Coordinates of C-alpha atoms and ligand atoms in Angstrom, one line a residue:
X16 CA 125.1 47.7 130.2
X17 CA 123.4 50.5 132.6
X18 CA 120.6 52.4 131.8
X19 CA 118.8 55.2 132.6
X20 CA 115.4 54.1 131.6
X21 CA 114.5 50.8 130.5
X22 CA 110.7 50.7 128.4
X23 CA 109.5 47.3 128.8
X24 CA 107.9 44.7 128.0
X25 CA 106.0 46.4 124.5
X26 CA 105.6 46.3 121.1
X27 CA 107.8 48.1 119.0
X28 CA 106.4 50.1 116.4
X29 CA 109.2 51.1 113.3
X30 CA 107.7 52.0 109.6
X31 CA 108.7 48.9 108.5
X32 CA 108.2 46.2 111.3
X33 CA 106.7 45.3 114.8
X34 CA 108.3 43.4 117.1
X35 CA 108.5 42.5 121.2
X36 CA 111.6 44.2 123.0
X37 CA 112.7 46.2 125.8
X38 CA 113.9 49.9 125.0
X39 CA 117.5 50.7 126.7
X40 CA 118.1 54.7 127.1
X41 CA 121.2 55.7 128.4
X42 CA 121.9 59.6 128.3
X43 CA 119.1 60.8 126.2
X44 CA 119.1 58.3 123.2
X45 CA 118.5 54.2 122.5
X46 CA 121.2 52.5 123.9
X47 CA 119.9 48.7 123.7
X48 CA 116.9 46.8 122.2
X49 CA 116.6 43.6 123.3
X50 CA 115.3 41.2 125.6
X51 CA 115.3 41.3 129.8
X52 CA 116.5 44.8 129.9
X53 CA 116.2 46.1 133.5
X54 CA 117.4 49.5 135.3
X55 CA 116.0 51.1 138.8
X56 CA 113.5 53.2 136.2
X57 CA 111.1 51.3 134.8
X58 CA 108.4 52.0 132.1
X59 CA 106.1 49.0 132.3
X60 CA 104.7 48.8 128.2
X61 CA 103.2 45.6 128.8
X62 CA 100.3 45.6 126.3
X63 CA 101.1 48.9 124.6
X64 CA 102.5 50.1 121.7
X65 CA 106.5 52.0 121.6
X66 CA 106.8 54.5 118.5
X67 CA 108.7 57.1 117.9
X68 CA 107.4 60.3 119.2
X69 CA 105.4 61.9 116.3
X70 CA 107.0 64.8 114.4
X71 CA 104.6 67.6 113.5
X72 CA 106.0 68.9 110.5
X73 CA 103.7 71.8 110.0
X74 CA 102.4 73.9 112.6
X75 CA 102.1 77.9 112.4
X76 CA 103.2 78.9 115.9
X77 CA 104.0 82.3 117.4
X78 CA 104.2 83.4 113.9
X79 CA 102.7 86.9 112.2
X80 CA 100.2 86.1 109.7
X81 CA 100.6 88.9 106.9
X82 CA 98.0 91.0 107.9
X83 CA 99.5 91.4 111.7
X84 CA 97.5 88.9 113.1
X85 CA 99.4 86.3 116.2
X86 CA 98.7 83.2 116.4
X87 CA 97.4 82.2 119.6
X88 CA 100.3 79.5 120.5
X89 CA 103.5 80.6 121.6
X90 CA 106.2 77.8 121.8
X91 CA 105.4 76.7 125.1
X92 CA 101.7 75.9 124.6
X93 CA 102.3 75.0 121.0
X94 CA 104.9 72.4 122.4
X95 CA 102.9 71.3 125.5
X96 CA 99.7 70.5 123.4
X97 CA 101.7 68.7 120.7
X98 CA 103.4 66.4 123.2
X99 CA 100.0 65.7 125.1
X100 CA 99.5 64.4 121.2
X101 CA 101.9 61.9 121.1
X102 CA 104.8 64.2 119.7
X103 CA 107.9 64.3 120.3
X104 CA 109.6 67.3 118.1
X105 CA 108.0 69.9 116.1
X106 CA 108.8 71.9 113.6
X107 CA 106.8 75.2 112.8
X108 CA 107.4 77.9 110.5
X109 CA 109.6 81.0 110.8
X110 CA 108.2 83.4 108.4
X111 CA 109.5 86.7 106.3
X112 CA 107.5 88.8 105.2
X113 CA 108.4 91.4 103.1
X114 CA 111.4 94.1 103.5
X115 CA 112.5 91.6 106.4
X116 CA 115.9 89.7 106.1
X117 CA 116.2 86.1 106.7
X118 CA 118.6 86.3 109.3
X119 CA 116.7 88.6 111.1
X120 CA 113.5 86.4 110.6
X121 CA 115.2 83.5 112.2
X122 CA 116.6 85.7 115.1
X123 CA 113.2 87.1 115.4
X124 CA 112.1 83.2 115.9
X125 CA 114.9 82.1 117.7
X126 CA 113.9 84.7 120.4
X127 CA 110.6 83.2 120.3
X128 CA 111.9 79.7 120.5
X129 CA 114.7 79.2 122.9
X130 CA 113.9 78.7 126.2
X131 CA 110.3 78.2 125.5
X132 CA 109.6 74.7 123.8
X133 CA 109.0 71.7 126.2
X134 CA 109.9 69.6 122.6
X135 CA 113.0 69.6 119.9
X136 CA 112.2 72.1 117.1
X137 CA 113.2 73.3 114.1
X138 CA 112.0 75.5 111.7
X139 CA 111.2 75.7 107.8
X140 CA 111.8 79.5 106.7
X141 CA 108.5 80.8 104.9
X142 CA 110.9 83.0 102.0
X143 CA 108.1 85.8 100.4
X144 CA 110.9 88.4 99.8
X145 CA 113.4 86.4 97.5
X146 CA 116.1 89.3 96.9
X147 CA 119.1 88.7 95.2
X148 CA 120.7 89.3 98.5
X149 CA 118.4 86.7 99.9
X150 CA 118.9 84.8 97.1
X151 CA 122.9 84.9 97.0
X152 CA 123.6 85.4 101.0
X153 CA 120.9 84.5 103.5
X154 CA 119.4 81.2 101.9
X155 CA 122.7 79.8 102.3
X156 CA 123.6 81.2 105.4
X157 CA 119.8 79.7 106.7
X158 CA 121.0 76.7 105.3
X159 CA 124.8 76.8 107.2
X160 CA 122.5 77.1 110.0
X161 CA 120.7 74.0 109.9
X162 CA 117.2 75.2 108.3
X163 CA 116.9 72.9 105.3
X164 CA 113.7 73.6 104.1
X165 CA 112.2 77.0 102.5
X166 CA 108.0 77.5 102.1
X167 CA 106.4 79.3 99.2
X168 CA 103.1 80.4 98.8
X169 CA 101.6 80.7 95.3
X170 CA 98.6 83.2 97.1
X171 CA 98.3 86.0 99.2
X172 CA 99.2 89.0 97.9
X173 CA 101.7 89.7 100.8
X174 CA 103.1 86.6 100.7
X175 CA 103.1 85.4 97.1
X176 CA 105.9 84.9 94.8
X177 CA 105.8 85.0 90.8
X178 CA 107.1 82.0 88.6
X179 CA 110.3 83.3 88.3
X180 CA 111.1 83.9 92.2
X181 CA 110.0 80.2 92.7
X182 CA 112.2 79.1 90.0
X183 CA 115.1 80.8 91.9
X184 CA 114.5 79.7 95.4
X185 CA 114.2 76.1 94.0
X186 CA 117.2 76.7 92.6
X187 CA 119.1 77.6 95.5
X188 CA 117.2 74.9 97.1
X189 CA 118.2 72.4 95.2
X190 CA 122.0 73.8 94.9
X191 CA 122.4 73.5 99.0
X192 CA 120.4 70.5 98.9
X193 CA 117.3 72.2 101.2
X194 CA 113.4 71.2 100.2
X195 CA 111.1 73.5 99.2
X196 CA 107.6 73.4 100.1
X197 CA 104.8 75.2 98.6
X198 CA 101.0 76.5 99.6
X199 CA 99.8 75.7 95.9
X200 CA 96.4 77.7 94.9
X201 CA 96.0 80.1 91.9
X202 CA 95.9 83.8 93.7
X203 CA 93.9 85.3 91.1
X204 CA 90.9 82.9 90.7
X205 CA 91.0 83.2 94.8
X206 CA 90.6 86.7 93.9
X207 CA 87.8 86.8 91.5
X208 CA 85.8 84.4 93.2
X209 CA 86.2 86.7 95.7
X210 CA 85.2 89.6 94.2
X211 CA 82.1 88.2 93.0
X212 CA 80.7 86.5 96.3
X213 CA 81.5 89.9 98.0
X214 CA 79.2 91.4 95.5
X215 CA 76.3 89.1 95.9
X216 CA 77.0 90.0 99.8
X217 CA 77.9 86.4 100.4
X218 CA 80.2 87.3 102.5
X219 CA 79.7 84.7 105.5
X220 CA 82.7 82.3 106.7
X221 CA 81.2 79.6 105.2
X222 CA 81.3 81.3 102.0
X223 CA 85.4 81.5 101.9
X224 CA 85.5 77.7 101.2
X225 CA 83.8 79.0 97.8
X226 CA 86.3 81.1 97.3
X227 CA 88.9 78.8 97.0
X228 CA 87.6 76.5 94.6
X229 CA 89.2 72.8 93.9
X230 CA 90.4 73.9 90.6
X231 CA 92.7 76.7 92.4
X232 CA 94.4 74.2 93.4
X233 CA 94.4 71.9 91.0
X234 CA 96.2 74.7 88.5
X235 CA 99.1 75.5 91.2
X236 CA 100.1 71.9 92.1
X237 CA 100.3 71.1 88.1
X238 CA 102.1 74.8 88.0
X239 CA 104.2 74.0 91.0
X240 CA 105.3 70.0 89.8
X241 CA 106.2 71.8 86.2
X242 CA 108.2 74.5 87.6
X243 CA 110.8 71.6 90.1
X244 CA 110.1 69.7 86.9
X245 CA 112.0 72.7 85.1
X246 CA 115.1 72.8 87.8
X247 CA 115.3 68.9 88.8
X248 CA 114.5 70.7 92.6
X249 CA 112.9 68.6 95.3
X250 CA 109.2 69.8 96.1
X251 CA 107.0 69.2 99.1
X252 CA 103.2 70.3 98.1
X253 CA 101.5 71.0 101.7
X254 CA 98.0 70.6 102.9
X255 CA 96.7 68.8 99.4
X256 CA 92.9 69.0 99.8
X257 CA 91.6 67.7 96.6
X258 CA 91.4 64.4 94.4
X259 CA 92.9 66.4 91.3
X260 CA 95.6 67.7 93.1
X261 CA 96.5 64.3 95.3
X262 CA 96.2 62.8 91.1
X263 CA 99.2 65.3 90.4
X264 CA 101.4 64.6 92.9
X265 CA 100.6 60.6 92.7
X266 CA 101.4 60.9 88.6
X267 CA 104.4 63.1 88.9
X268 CA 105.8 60.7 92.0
X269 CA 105.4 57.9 89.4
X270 CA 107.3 59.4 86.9
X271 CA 110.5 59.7 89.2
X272 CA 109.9 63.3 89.7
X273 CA 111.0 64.3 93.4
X274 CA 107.7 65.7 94.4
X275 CA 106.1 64.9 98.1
X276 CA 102.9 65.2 99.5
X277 CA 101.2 66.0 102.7
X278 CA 97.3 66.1 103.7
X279 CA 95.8 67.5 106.7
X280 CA 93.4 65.6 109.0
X281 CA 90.9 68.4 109.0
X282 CA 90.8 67.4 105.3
X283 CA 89.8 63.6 105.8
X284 CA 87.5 64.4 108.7
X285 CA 85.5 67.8 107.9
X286 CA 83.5 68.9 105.2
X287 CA 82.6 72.5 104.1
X288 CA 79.0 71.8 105.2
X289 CA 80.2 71.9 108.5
X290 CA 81.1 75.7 108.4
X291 CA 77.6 76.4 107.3
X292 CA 76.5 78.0 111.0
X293 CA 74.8 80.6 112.2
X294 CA 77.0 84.0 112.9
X295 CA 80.6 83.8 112.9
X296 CA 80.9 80.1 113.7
X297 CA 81.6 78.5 110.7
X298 CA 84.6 81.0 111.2
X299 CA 86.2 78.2 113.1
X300 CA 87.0 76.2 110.5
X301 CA 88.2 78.5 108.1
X302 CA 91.1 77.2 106.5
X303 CA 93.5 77.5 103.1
X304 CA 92.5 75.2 101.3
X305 CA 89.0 75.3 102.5
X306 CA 87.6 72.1 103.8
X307 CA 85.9 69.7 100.2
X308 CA 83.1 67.7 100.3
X309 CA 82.7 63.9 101.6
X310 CA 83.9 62.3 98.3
X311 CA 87.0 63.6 97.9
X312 CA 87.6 62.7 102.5
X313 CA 87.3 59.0 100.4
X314 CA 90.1 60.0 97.5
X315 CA 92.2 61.5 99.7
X316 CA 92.3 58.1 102.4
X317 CA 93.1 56.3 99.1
X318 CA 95.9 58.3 98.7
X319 CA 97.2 57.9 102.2
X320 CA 97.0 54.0 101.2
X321 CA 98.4 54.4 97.7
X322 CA 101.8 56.8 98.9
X323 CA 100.8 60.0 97.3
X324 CA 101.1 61.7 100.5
X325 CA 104.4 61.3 102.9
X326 CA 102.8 62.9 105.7
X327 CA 99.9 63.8 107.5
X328 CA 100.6 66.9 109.3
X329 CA 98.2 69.0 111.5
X330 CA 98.4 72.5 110.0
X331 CA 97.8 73.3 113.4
X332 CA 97.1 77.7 112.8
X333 CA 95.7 78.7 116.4
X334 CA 93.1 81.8 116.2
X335 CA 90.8 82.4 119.1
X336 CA 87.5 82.5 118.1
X337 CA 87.5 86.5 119.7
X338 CA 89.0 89.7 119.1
X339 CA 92.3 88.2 119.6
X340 CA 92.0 86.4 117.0
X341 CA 89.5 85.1 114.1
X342 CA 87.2 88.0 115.1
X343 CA 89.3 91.0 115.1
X344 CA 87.5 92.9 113.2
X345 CA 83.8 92.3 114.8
X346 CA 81.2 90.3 114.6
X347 CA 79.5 89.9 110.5
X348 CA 83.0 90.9 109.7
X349 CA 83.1 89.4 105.9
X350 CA 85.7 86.3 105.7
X351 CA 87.9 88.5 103.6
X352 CA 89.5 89.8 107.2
X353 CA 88.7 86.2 109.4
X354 CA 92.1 85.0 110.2
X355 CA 92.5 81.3 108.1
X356 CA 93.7 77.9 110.6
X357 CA 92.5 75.9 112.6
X358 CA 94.1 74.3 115.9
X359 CA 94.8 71.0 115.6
X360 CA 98.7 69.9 116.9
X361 CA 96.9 67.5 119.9
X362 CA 94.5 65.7 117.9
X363 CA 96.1 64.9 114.9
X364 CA 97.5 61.7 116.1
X365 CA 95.0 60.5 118.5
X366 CA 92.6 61.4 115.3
X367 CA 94.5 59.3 112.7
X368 CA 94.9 56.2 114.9
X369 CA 91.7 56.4 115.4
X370 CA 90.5 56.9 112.6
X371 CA 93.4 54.8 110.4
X372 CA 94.6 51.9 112.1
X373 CA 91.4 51.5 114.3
X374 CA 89.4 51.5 111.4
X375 CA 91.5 49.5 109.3
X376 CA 92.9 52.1 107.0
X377 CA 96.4 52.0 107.4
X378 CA 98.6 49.5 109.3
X379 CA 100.5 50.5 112.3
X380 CA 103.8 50.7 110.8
X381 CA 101.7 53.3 108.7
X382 CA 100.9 55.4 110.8
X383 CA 104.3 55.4 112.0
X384 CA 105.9 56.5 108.5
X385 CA 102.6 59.2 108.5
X386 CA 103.0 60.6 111.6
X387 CA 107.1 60.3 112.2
X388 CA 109.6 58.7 110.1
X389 CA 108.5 60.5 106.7
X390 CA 108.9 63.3 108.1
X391 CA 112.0 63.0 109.9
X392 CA 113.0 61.9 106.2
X393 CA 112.2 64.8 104.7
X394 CA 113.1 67.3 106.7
X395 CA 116.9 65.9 107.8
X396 CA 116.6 64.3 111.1
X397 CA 116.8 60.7 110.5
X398 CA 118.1 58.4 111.8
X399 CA 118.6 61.1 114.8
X400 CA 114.5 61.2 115.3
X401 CA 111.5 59.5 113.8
X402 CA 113.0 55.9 114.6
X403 CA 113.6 53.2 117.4
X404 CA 117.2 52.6 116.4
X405 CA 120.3 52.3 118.4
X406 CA 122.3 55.7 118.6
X407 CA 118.4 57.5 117.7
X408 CA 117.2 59.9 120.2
X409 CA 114.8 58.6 122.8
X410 CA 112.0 60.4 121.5
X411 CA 109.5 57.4 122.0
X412 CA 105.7 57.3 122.6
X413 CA 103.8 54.6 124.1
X414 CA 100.5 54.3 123.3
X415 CA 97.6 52.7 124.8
X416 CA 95.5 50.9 122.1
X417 CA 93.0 50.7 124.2
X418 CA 92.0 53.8 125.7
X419 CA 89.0 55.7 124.7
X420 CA 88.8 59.0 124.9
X421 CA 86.6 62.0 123.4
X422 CA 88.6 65.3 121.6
X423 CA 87.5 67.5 123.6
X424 CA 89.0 71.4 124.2
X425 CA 90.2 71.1 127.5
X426 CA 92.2 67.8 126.3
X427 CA 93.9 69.8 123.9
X428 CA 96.1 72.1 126.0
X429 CA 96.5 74.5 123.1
X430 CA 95.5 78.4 123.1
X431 CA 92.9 78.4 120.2
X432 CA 90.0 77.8 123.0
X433 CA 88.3 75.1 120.6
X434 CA 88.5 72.3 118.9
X435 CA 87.7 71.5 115.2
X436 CA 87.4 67.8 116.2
X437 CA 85.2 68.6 119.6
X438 CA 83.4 65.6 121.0
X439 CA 84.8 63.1 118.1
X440 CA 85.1 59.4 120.4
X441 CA 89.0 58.1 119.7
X442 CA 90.6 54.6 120.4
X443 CA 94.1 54.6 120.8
X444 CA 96.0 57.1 122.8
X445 CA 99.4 58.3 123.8
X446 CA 100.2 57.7 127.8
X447 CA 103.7 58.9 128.1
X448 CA 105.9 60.9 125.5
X449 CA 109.9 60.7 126.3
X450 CA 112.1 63.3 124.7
X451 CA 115.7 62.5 124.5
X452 CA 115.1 59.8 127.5
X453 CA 112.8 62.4 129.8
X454 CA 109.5 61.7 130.4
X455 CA 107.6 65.4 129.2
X456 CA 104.0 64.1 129.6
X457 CA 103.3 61.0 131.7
X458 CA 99.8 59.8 132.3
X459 CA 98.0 62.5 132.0
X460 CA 100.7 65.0 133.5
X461 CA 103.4 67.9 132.5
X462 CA 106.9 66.6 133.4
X463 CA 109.5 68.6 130.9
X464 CA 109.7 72.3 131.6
X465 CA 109.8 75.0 129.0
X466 CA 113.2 74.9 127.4
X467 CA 113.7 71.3 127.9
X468 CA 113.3 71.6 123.9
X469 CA 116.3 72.4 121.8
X470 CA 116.7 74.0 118.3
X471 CA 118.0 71.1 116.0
X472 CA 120.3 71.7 113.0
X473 CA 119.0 69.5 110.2
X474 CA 120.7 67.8 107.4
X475 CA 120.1 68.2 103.8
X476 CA 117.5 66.8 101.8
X477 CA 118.2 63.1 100.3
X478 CA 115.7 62.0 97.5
X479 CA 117.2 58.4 97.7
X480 CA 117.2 56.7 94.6
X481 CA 114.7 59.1 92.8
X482 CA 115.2 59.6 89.4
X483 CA 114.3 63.1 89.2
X484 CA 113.9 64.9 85.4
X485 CA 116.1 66.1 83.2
X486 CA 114.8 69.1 80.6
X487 CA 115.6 68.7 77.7
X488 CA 116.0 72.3 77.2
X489 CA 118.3 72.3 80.9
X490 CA 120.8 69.1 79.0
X491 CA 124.0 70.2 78.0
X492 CA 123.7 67.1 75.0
X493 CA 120.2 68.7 73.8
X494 CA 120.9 72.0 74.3
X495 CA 123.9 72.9 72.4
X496 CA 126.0 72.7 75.4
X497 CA 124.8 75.8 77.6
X498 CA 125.0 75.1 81.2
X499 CA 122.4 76.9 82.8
X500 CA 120.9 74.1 85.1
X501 CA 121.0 74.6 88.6
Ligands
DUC20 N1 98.4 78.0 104.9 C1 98.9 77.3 105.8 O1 99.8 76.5 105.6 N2 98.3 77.4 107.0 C2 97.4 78.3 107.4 C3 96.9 79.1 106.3 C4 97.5 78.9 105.0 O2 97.2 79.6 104.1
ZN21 ZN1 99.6 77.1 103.4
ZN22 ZN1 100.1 75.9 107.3

C-alpha cells in the first residue's frame, strides 16, 4: 500500500486503548495501522504519544457579544493558537442576536470562516430569537445544513430565553435530532445580586464572581434537566462550575436522562481569590460562571473521574485587557460593562495533561475521550474525527510526554495578549498536529495556511442506548391518548 505519510514507531492513543503501531495516511485520512509501515515521508514518534487531534468544542471566536463587543480572535488566530494546542478541529459559536435570522447569522459566520481557519470547523448556532419562523423554517434549514447543535442561555437579558422558548427549541431539537446546549444561571438572582453590590459601590471585577452565586446555577441546571426531562430532548449543560450543579447532571445521567456535561479548565485551575487585584486586573479573569473556590476545583476533578462531565472544553472568550476589549469603557469601569471570557484555546490541553494524566488524575485514554472523542460524539463527527480508525481523518497529534514547558503569553499565539494560566510549568506537550494528513504546526512552526480548514457538515445527535424519560403527562397510555410529545 502507498502512503503519503507514515507516523511511526508510537503509541497510539484511542479512548478506549493504547497500543504500538505505525499510522498509514493516504489522501488526507488513516489508511493503515499496523506494523513496518514505511513511505519517503516519515514522522519518527519513537517515544511519543499519537492521539487524535483535540476538538475544542467551545470557543467564542469572531463573534459579537450582545453588547457590541468583538472578540479579539478572528478564525485565523483562533485556529492557529488552537492547533499550537494540540487541536485539530474547532468548533465556535455562530451567534443571533435578536431581530437577526438564522440563515443570515450563519452567512454572517460563514463570511467570517471560510478562507480563514488553518483547522476543520463547525459551528453550534447560539438561537436568542426563537420565532415561529425560526422555529418552523430556519432551525431546520440550519440543521439541512449541517449545524446540529443549537445554545441557550438562561441569562442575559439580550440573549435569554423564557421556559417556554426553551421548551420549543428543544423540541425542534430533538425532532431533527440536533443537541441543545445551555449557559444555565438564574438571570434574576444575577440581577439582584447585582443591584445590591452596585449599591454598596462594590463594583470591582472581583466583585462580579459575587454576583453570580453557586446557587444561580444550581437553580438553572435543575431548571434546565426538568425542562429536556419534559420533551425527552438531548441537553448539553456547558461550563458547569459548581459541585451542586456537576451533582445534577451526575444524578439526572444516572437516571437515563440524556443530559451531558462539560467543565472548563479555568474552573479546576483558578479560584475567585485570584481576581482579587489591584485596578482592573482581576478583570482578566472575569468569566460566566465566575471562577469558585478551591474545594469545589476538588469536586469537580471527581467528576471528571466519575463521568459527569463528557468534555473539558476551553471556553476560550478572547478580550484584550484595553479598550479593545475588557476595558472599553475605562479604567474603574464597574464589572457591569467588563466584557466576560477568558482566552484559553492553547492551553487547555497542554493544561489538562498536565495537570490530569501527569498527575495521575485521569488515564490517557481519558484524556483522549476529554479532549477529542466525546466531543466528536456529541457533536456528529465520529468516526470522521476524534479517533485513530481506518477511513477517520488524519487529524492526529503527537505528543511529547516529556517536554516541559511554562504557559506563557507569547506561547499561546492567540489575540487576548495574556494568559489566565501565565507562568503555570506543564509536562506533556503537542510537537506536531496533522489535519487531514498535512502537517499545520510542526515543532514549534506554522505549516497549514489560512483556509487549509474546511466547514464540516455534522451528523445528528445519537444518545446510544440512553434511555431517556418518558412524562407521564407527554404518554399517550397515561394521558388519555393526546399526542403532544415532540
Ligand atoms: N458564556 C460563555 O459560554 N462564554 C463566555 C461568557 C458566557 O456567558
Ligand atoms: Zn455561556
Ligand atoms: Zn462560552
Amino acid at each position: 500500500m502507498r502512503f503519503d505519510t507514515v507516523i511511526k514507531g508510537g503509541t497510539c492513543v484511542t479512548a478506549s486503548e493504547m497500543f504500538a503501531a505505525d499510522i498509514g495516511v493516504s489522501g488526507g485520512r488513516i489508511a493503515a495501522l499496523g506494523e513496518g509501515l514505511n513511505c519517503e515521508d516519515v514522522i519518527d514518534a519513537r517515544g511519543k504519544l499519537v492521539m487524535p487531534g483535540g476538538i475544542e468544542a467551545h470557543a467564542h471566536i469572531a463573534q459579537n457579544s450582545a453588547t457590541g463587543g468583538m472578540t479579539a480572535d478572528d478564525y485565523t488566530s483562533g485556529s492557529i493558537s488552537a492547533a499550537f494546542g494540540g487541536n485539530s478541529c474547532i468548533i465556535p459559536f455562530a451567534a443571533q442576536h435578536r431581530g437577526m435570522g438564522v440563515t443570515e447569522t450563519l452567512d454572517l459566520y460563514d463570511s467570517r470562516a471560510i478562507g480563514a481557519s488553518v483547522l476543520d470547523y463547525s459551528y453550534h448556532l447560539i438561537v436568542s430569537d426563537p420565532t415561529e419562523k425560526v422555529l418552523a423554517e430556519e432551525l431546520p434549514a440550519a440543521f439541512l445544513r449541517g449545524i446540529t447543535s443549537f445554545k441557550l442561555f438562561m441569562t442575559y437579558d439580550k440573549m435569554l430565553v423564557n421556559d417556554a422558548q426553551f421548551l420549543d427549541v428543544l423540541s425542534v431539537a430533538k425532532t431533527h435530532g440536533a443537541l441543545t446546549m445551555v449557559h444555565a444561571e438564574n438571570a434574576g438572582m444575577i440581577k439582584w445580586m447585582t443591584d445590591r453590590l452596585l449599591a454598596c459601590g462594590l463594583t470591582a471585577p472581583k466583585y462580579h464572581a459575587l454576583s453570580h452565586p453557586a446557587l444561580a446555577e444550581e437553580e438553572a441546571i435543575h431548571r434546565a434537566i426538568c425542562l429536556a426531562k419534559l420533551v425527552d430532548a438531548p441537553l448539553l449543560i456547558v461550563h458547569v462550575s459548581t459541585p451542586e450543579g456537576a451533582a445534577l447532571v451526575q444524578s439526572a445521567r444516572a437516571q437515563g436522562a440524556k443530559i451531558y456535561g462539560e467543565t472548563c479548565p479555568q474552573y479546576l485551575f483558578l479560584t475567585r481569590d485570584d481576581m482579587d487585584k489591584p485596578g482592573m486586573e482581576g478583570a482578566a479573569l472575569m468569566c460566566s460562571p465566575p471562577l469558585r473556590d478551591a474545594a469545589t476545583q476538588d469536586v469537580l476533578w471527581q467528576h471528571i473521574q466519575s463521568g459527569t462531565f463528557d468534555v473539558v472544553s476551553s471556553d476560550h472568550s478572547p478580550y484584550r485587557m484595553d479598550e479593545t476589549g475588557k476595558l472599553a469603557h475605562g479604567e474603574g469601569a464597574p464589572f457591569t460593562v467588563i466584557a466576560n471570557g477568558m482566552p484559553g484555546i492553547g492551553a487547555r490541553l497542554p493544561m489538562l495533561f498536565s495537570e490530569g494524566v501527569g498527575k495521575g488524575r485521569i488515564t490517557l485514554p481519558e484524556f483522549v475521550a476529554l479532549s477529542s472523542t466525546n466531543a466528536a460524539r456529541l457533536y456528529g463527527l465520529l468516526p470522521q474525527k476524534g479517533t485513530l480508525t481506518v477511513g477517520a481523518d488524519a487529524d492526529i497529534a503527537i505528543w511529547d510526554p516529556d517536554k516541559r514547558g511554562r504557559i506563557c503569553v507569547d506561547n499561546q499565539h492567540d489575540n487576548a495578549g495574556y494568559s489566565p494560566f501565565e507562568g503555570w510549568e506543564v509536562q506533556g506537550l503537542p510537537i506536531t498536529v496533522l489535519s487531514r494528513g498535512k502537517r499545520v504546526v510542526d515543532q514549534g512552526a506554522l505549516l497549514a495556511r489560512a483556509g487549509h480548514g474546511q466547514f464540516l457538515v455534522r451528523a445528528k445527535f445519537d444518545a446510544g442506548g440512553r434511555m431517556g424519560y418518558l412524562a407521564p403527562e407527554l404518554d399517550p397510555a397515561q394521558n388519555f391518548g393526546a399526542d403532544i410529545a415532540p
